[in-house]
Coordinates of N, CA, C and O in Angstrom, one line a residue:
M1 N -21.0 -1.2 13.0 CA -19.8 -1.5 11.8 C -19.1 -2.0 12.1 O -18.7 -2.7 11.4
P2 N -18.3 -1.8 13.6 CA -17.4 -2.7 13.5 C -17.9 -4.6 13.7 O -17.1 -5.0 13.4
K3 N -18.9 -4.7 14.1 CA -19.6 -5.7 13.9 C -19.4 -6.4 13.0 O -19.2 -7.7 12.5
R4 N -20.1 -5.7 11.6 CA -19.9 -6.1 10.1 C -18.6 -6.2 9.4 O -18.6 -7.1 9.0
L5 N -17.7 -5.2 10.0 CA -16.4 -6.0 9.9 C -15.8 -7.0 10.5 O -14.8 -7.5 9.5
L6 N -16.2 -7.4 11.6 CA -15.8 -8.8 12.3 C -16.1 -9.5 11.5 O -15.4 -10.7 10.9
L7 N -17.3 -9.6 11.0 CA -18.4 -10.9 10.2 C -17.2 -10.6 9.2 O -17.2 -12.0 8.5
F8 N -16.8 -9.2 8.4 CA -16.5 -9.6 6.9 C -15.3 -10.4 7.1 O -14.8 -11.1 6.0
V9 N -14.5 -10.2 8.4 CA -12.9 -10.4 8.0 C -13.3 -12.1 8.1 O -12.2 -13.1 7.7
S10 N -13.9 -12.9 9.0 CA -14.3 -13.9 9.1 C -14.8 -14.7 7.5 O -14.5 -15.9 7.4
L11 N -15.5 -13.9 6.9 CA -16.3 -14.5 5.9 C -15.2 -14.4 4.8 O -15.2 -15.5 4.1
A12 N -14.4 -13.4 4.9 CA -13.2 -13.0 3.9 C -12.6 -14.2 3.9 O -11.9 -14.5 2.5
S13 N -12.0 -14.8 4.9 CA -11.2 -15.7 4.9 C -11.5 -16.8 4.2 O -10.6 -17.8 4.0
L14 N -12.7 -17.0 3.8 CA -13.4 -18.6 3.3 C -14.2 -18.2 1.9 O -14.7 -19.2 1.4
A15 N -13.3 -16.9 1.5 CA -13.9 -16.7 0.2 C -14.0 -17.9 -0.6 O -13.2 -18.5 -1.1
A16 N -14.9 -18.2 -2.0 CA -15.2 -19.2 -2.7 C -15.1 -18.6 -3.9 O -14.9 -17.5 -4.5
P17 N -15.3 -20.1 -4.7 CA -15.2 -19.6 -6.1 C -16.2 -18.3 -6.6 O -17.7 -18.7 -6.3
A18 N -16.4 -17.6 -7.8 CA -17.4 -16.9 -8.4 C -18.5 -18.1 -8.5 O -18.8 -19.0 -9.4
F19 N -19.9 -17.1 -7.9 CA -21.2 -18.2 -8.1 C -21.2 -19.4 -7.6 O -22.0 -19.9 -7.4
A20 N -20.2 -19.9 -6.8 CA -20.5 -21.2 -5.9 C -20.5 -20.5 -4.3 O -19.1 -19.7 -4.1
V21 N -21.1 -21.1 -3.6 CA -21.2 -20.8 -2.4 C -20.7 -21.8 -1.6 O -21.3 -23.2 -1.4
D22 N -19.4 -21.9 -0.6 CA -18.9 -22.7 0.2 C -19.7 -23.2 1.2 O -20.7 -22.0 1.3
P23 N -20.4 -24.1 1.8 CA -21.5 -24.9 2.7 C -20.7 -24.1 4.3 O -21.7 -23.4 4.7
A24 N -19.5 -23.9 4.1 CA -18.9 -23.2 5.3 C -19.7 -21.4 5.6 O -20.0 -21.0 6.7
I25 N -19.2 -20.6 4.1 CA -19.4 -19.7 4.2 C -21.2 -19.7 4.6 O -22.0 -18.4 4.7
K26 N -22.0 -20.3 3.4 CA -23.4 -20.3 3.2 C -23.8 -20.5 4.9 O -25.1 -19.8 5.1
K27 N -23.3 -21.5 5.8 CA -23.9 -21.5 7.1 C -23.7 -20.0 7.8 O -24.4 -19.7 8.8
Q28 N -22.5 -19.6 7.6 CA -22.1 -18.2 8.6 C -23.1 -17.2 7.8 O -23.8 -16.5 8.8
L29 N -23.3 -17.3 6.9 CA -24.4 -15.8 6.1 C -25.7 -16.2 6.3 O -26.8 -15.4 6.7
E30 N -26.1 -17.5 6.7 CA -27.6 -17.6 7.2 C -27.7 -16.9 8.6 O -28.7 -16.9 9.0
K31 N -26.8 -16.8 9.2 CA -26.9 -16.3 10.9 C -27.1 -14.8 10.9 O -27.3 -14.3 11.9
L32 N -26.9 -14.4 9.6 CA -27.0 -12.7 9.2 C -28.2 -12.4 9.1 O -29.5 -12.8 8.3
D33 N -28.6 -11.2 9.2 CA -30.1 -10.2 9.3 C -29.7 -10.2 7.5 O -29.0 -10.0 6.8
P34 N -31.4 -10.4 6.8 CA -31.1 -10.3 5.1 C -30.7 -9.3 4.6 O -29.6 -9.5 3.4
S35 N -30.5 -7.9 5.2 CA -29.8 -7.1 4.7 C -27.8 -7.3 4.8 O -27.5 -6.6 3.5
T36 N -27.9 -7.4 5.7 CA -26.2 -7.8 5.9 C -25.7 -8.5 5.1 O -24.6 -9.1 4.8
R37 N -26.5 -9.9 5.2 CA -26.7 -11.3 4.6 C -26.3 -10.7 2.9 O -25.0 -11.2 2.5
L38 N -26.9 -9.9 2.3 CA -26.9 -9.3 0.9 C -25.4 -8.4 0.6 O -25.0 -8.9 0.1
E39 N -25.2 -7.9 1.9 CA -24.0 -6.9 1.7 C -22.8 -7.7 1.8 O -21.9 -7.9 1.0
Q40 N -22.8 -8.7 2.9 CA -21.8 -9.6 2.7 C -21.4 -10.7 1.7 O -20.3 -10.5 0.9
S41 N -22.4 -11.2 1.1 CA -22.4 -12.1 0.0 C -21.6 -11.4 -1.2 O -20.8 -12.0 -1.8
C42 N -22.4 -9.8 -1.4 CA -21.7 -9.3 -2.6 C -20.4 -8.7 -2.2 O -19.3 -9.1 -3.1
D43 N -19.9 -8.3 -0.9 CA -18.7 -7.9 -0.9 C -17.5 -9.2 -1.2 O -16.4 -8.9 -1.8
T44 N -17.8 -10.3 -0.7 CA -17.2 -11.5 -0.7 C -17.0 -12.1 -2.5 O -16.1 -12.3 -2.7
E45 N -18.1 -12.1 -3.1 CA -17.8 -12.6 -4.3 C -17.2 -11.5 -4.9 O -16.7 -11.9 -6.1
A46 N -17.5 -10.0 -4.9 CA -16.7 -8.8 -5.3 C -15.0 -9.2 -5.3 O -14.0 -9.2 -6.1
M47 N -14.8 -9.9 -3.9 CA -13.1 -9.7 -3.6 C -12.8 -11.3 -4.2 O -11.5 -11.1 -5.0
S48 N -13.3 -12.1 -4.2 CA -13.5 -13.4 -5.4 C -13.2 -13.1 -6.3 O -12.2 -13.6 -7.3
R49 N -13.8 -13.0 -7.6 CA -13.9 -12.4 -8.8 C -12.2 -11.2 -8.6 O -11.7 -11.7 -10.1
I50 N -12.6 -10.5 -8.1 CA -11.2 -9.5 -8.4 C -9.8 -10.4 -8.3 O -8.8 -10.2 -9.1
N51 N -9.8 -10.7 -7.1 CA -8.7 -11.7 -6.8 C -8.2 -12.5 -8.1 O -7.5 -12.8 -8.4
K52 N -9.3 -13.2 -8.9 CA -9.3 -14.5 -9.5 C -8.7 -13.6 -11.0 O -8.3 -14.4 -12.2
D53 N -9.7 -12.3 -11.5 CA -9.5 -12.1 -12.6 C -7.7 -11.5 -13.0 O -6.9 -11.3 -12.0
S54 N -7.3 -10.8 -13.6 CA -6.1 -10.6 -14.1 C -6.3 -9.2 -14.1 O -5.1 -8.8 -15.1
T55 N -6.2 -8.7 -12.8 CA -6.1 -7.6 -13.0 C -4.6 -7.5 -11.9 O -4.3 -6.0 -11.6
G56 N -4.0 -8.3 -11.5 CA -3.3 -8.5 -10.4 C -3.3 -7.7 -9.0 O -2.2 -8.1 -8.5
F57 N -4.6 -7.9 -8.7 CA -4.8 -7.1 -7.6 C -5.1 -8.7 -6.4 O -5.5 -9.5 -7.0
K58 N -4.9 -8.5 -5.4 CA -5.1 -9.7 -4.4 C -5.7 -9.2 -3.0 O -5.3 -8.8 -2.1
P59 N -7.2 -8.7 -3.2 CA -8.0 -8.1 -2.1 C -7.9 -9.3 -1.1 O -8.1 -10.3 -1.1
D60 N -8.2 -8.5 0.0 CA -8.3 -9.1 1.2 C -9.2 -8.7 2.1 O -9.7 -9.5 2.9
K61 N -9.9 -8.1 1.8 CA -11.0 -6.7 2.1 C -11.7 -6.2 1.3 O -11.3 -5.4 0.3
V62 N -13.0 -6.4 1.4 CA -14.0 -5.3 0.7 C -15.0 -4.5 1.3 O -15.8 -5.4 2.3
I63 N -14.9 -3.3 1.4 CA -16.1 -2.6 2.1 C -16.9 -2.1 1.7 O -16.5 -1.0 0.6
A64 N -18.4 -2.0 1.2 CA -19.1 -1.6 0.5 C -19.9 -0.2 0.6 O -20.1 0.8 -0.3
Y65 N -19.6 0.6 1.8 CA -20.1 1.6 2.3 C -19.1 3.0 2.1 O -19.5 3.6 3.2
T66 N -17.4 2.7 2.3 CA -17.0 3.4 2.3 C -17.2 5.4 2.1 O -16.9 6.3 3.0
F67 N -17.2 5.6 0.7 CA -17.5 6.6 0.2 C -19.0 6.9 0.2 O -19.4 8.1 -0.1
K68 N -19.8 6.1 0.1 CA -21.3 6.1 -0.2 C -21.7 5.2 0.3 O -21.7 3.8 -0.1
D69 N -23.3 5.3 0.5 CA -23.8 4.3 0.9 C -24.6 3.2 0.0 O -24.9 3.7 -1.1
P70 N -24.3 1.9 0.2 CA -25.2 1.4 -0.7 C -26.8 1.2 -0.8 O -27.0 1.8 0.0
I71 N -26.9 0.7 -2.3 CA -28.1 1.2 -2.3 C -28.8 -0.7 -2.4 O -28.4 -1.0 -3.5
P72 N -29.5 -0.8 -1.7 CA -30.0 -1.9 -1.9 C -31.7 -2.4 -2.6 O -32.4 -1.1 -2.5
G73 N -31.8 -3.6 -3.1 CA -33.0 -4.1 -3.8 C -33.3 -4.8 -3.2 O -32.9 -5.5 -2.3
D74 N -34.4 -5.6 -4.0 CA -34.9 -6.6 -3.3 C -33.9 -7.9 -3.2 O -33.6 -8.5 -2.4
N75 N -33.4 -8.0 -4.3 CA -32.1 -9.0 -4.5 C -31.0 -8.8 -5.3 O -30.3 -9.1 -5.9
S76 N -30.5 -7.4 -5.0 CA -29.6 -6.6 -5.7 C -29.2 -5.6 -4.6 O -29.4 -5.4 -3.5
L77 N -27.6 -5.4 -5.1 CA -27.1 -4.1 -4.2 C -25.8 -3.5 -5.3 O -25.2 -3.9 -5.8
D78 N -26.2 -2.1 -5.2 CA -25.5 -1.0 -5.9 C -25.0 -0.7 -5.0 O -25.0 0.1 -3.9
A79 N -23.2 -0.7 -5.2 CA -21.8 0.3 -4.2 C -21.3 0.9 -5.0 O -20.1 0.5 -5.5
P80 N -21.6 2.0 -5.3 CA -20.9 3.1 -6.1 C -19.5 3.5 -5.4 O -18.8 3.9 -5.9
G81 N -19.7 3.4 -3.7 CA -18.7 4.0 -2.9 C -17.6 3.1 -2.3 O -17.6 3.0 -1.0
A82 N -17.8 1.6 -3.3 CA -17.1 0.6 -1.9 C -15.6 1.0 -2.1 O -15.1 1.9 -3.0
V83 N -14.6 0.3 -1.2 CA -13.3 0.1 -1.3 C -12.8 -1.4 -1.5 O -13.5 -2.1 -0.5
F84 N -11.6 -1.7 -1.6 CA -11.1 -2.9 -1.0 C -9.6 -2.7 -1.1 O -9.0 -1.9 -1.8
R85 N -8.7 -3.5 -0.3 CA -7.9 -3.5 0.1 C -6.6 -4.9 -0.8 O -7.3 -5.8 -0.4
S86 N -5.8 -4.1 -1.0 CA -4.6 -5.0 -2.1 C -3.6 -4.8 -1.7 O -3.3 -3.5 -1.8
K87 N -2.9 -5.6 -1.2 CA -1.3 -5.6 -1.0 C -1.1 -4.6 -0.3 O -0.1 -3.5 -0.2
G88 N -1.6 -4.4 0.8 CA -1.9 -3.1 1.7 C -2.3 -1.6 1.0 O -2.1 -0.8 2.0
D89 N -2.6 -1.6 0.2 CA -3.3 -0.6 -0.7 C -5.0 -0.4 -0.3 O -5.2 -1.3 -0.8
W90 N -5.5 0.3 -0.1 CA -7.1 0.4 -0.5 C -7.3 1.3 -2.2 O -6.5 2.1 -2.1
Y91 N -8.2 0.8 -2.5 CA -8.5 1.0 -4.2 C -10.2 1.5 -4.1 O -10.9 0.7 -3.7
H92 N -10.4 2.5 -4.7 CA -11.8 3.0 -4.9 C -12.5 1.7 -5.9 O -11.6 1.1 -6.2
L93 N -13.9 1.1 -5.6 CA -14.3 0.0 -6.1 C -15.7 0.5 -6.3 O -16.5 1.0 -5.5
S94 N -16.5 0.0 -7.4 CA -18.2 0.3 -7.3 C -18.5 -1.1 -8.0 O -17.9 -1.6 -9.0
Y95 N -19.4 -1.2 -7.6 CA -19.9 -2.7 -8.1 C -21.5 -2.9 -8.0 O -22.0 -2.1 -7.2
N96 N -22.1 -3.7 -8.9 CA -23.9 -4.3 -8.9 C -23.7 -5.5 -8.8 O -22.8 -6.3 -9.6
C97 N -24.5 -5.8 -7.8 CA -24.6 -7.6 -7.3 C -26.2 -7.6 -7.4 O -27.1 -7.2 -7.0
I98 N -26.2 -8.8 -7.9 CA -27.2 -9.5 -8.1 C -27.7 -10.9 -7.2 O -26.9 -11.3 -7.7
T99 N -28.0 -11.2 -6.3 CA -28.4 -12.1 -5.5 C -29.5 -13.3 -5.8 O -30.4 -12.4 -6.3
G100 N -29.6 -14.2 -5.5 CA -31.0 -15.1 -5.4 C -32.0 -14.5 -3.9 O -31.5 -13.6 -3.6
P101 N -32.7 -15.0 -3.6 CA -33.7 -14.3 -3.0 C -33.2 -14.5 -1.5 O -33.6 -13.8 -0.2
Q102 N -32.4 -15.4 -1.2 CA -31.9 -15.7 -0.2 C -30.8 -14.7 0.5 O -30.4 -14.7 1.7
H103 N -30.1 -14.2 -0.8 CA -29.0 -13.0 -0.7 C -27.8 -14.0 -0.1 O -27.0 -13.8 0.5
I104 N -27.5 -15.3 -0.8 CA -26.6 -16.2 -0.6 C -25.8 -16.0 -1.9 O -24.7 -16.2 -2.2
N105 N -26.6 -16.7 -2.7 CA -25.7 -16.9 -4.0 C -26.1 -15.7 -4.7 O -27.2 -15.2 -5.3
V106 N -24.7 -15.7 -5.1 CA -24.8 -14.3 -6.2 C -25.0 -14.9 -7.5 O -24.2 -15.8 -7.9
R107 N -25.7 -14.4 -8.2 CA -26.2 -14.6 -9.4 C -25.7 -14.0 -10.8 O -25.1 -14.0 -11.6
E108 N -25.2 -12.5 -10.6 CA -24.5 -11.7 -11.4 C -23.7 -10.2 -10.6 O -24.4 -10.0 -9.7
L109 N -22.5 -10.5 -11.3 CA -21.8 -9.2 -10.3 C -20.8 -8.5 -11.4 O -20.2 -8.9 -11.8
N110 N -21.0 -7.1 -11.3 CA -20.4 -6.5 -12.7 C -19.4 -5.1 -11.6 O -20.3 -4.7 -10.8
Y111 N -18.3 -4.9 -12.0 CA -17.6 -4.1 -10.8 C -16.3 -3.4 -12.0 O -16.2 -4.1 -13.0
E112 N -16.0 -2.3 -11.3 CA -15.3 -1.4 -11.7 C -14.5 -0.8 -10.7 O -14.4 0.0 -9.9
I113 N -12.9 -1.1 -11.2 CA -11.7 -0.5 -10.2 C -11.6 0.8 -10.1 O -11.5 1.0 -11.7
G114 N -11.5 1.6 -9.3 CA -11.1 3.0 -9.4 C -9.7 3.1 -8.7 O -8.8 2.2 -8.8
E115 N -9.4 4.5 -8.5 CA -8.0 4.9 -8.3 C -7.3 4.5 -6.6 O -8.7 4.3 -6.1
K116 N -6.3 4.5 -6.6 CA -5.7 4.4 -5.7 C -6.1 5.1 -4.3 O -6.1 6.5 -4.4
V117 N -6.6 5.1 -3.1 CA -6.8 5.9 -2.2 C -5.5 6.3 -1.5 O -4.9 5.5 -1.0
P118 N -5.3 7.7 -1.4 CA -4.0 8.3 -0.7 C -4.2 8.1 1.0 O -5.1 8.1 1.4
R119 N -2.9 7.3 1.0 CA -3.0 7.1 2.5 C -3.2 8.0 3.5 O -3.8 7.9 4.6
E120 N -2.9 9.2 2.9 CA -3.7 10.3 4.0 C -5.1 10.8 3.8 O -5.5 11.4 4.9
K121 N -5.6 10.0 3.5 CA -6.9 9.7 3.6 C -7.6 9.0 4.1 O -8.9 8.9 4.7
W122 N -6.7 7.5 4.7 CA -7.4 6.7 5.2 C -8.1 6.8 6.6 O -9.3 6.3 6.9
N123 N -7.6 7.9 7.2 CA -8.1 8.1 8.8 C -9.7 8.3 8.6 O -10.3 8.3 9.4
K124 N -9.8 9.5 7.7 CA -10.9 10.0 7.3 C -12.2 9.1 7.3 O -13.3 9.3 7.5
Y125 N -11.6 8.0 6.3 CA -12.7 6.9 5.9 C -12.7 5.8 6.5 O -13.3 4.8 6.4
Y126 N -12.0 5.7 7.8 CA -11.9 4.4 8.9 C -10.8 3.3 8.2 O -11.7 2.1 8.4
L127 N -10.1 3.9 7.3 CA -9.5 2.7 6.3 C -8.1 2.3 7.4 O -7.8 3.3 8.2
Y128 N -7.5 1.4 7.2 CA -6.5 0.6 8.1 C -5.5 -0.1 7.4 O -5.9 -0.8 6.3
D129 N -4.6 -0.5 7.9 CA -3.4 -1.4 7.3 C -3.9 -2.8 7.5 O -4.7 -3.4 8.3

């Protein structure tokens, strides 16, 4: 998992507009195995979307597997137990993501933001500042 988090941190800093993949992100995603690529593409898109929507959140991290394992499909990922970090706090997140066959271009993303994760639960779920 730490390797995946490290890759996410580097990809997150390059977040691109919804449904468009920046060439630098595409190059990084192409280096990943298909299942990791699917998860990273969807996490990056979720972060980008939440950042642009009128929620007031400014996410800098999304993790698909914190509370429940994501459910991959051929070109989709359901992440009912995801989280994101915004302005130093973590929030529950669930999303459904559909990509193209290369798992790079996100074709559809639906998400729902949940409650803030209490700080006293961060250690249990490996969340951090």
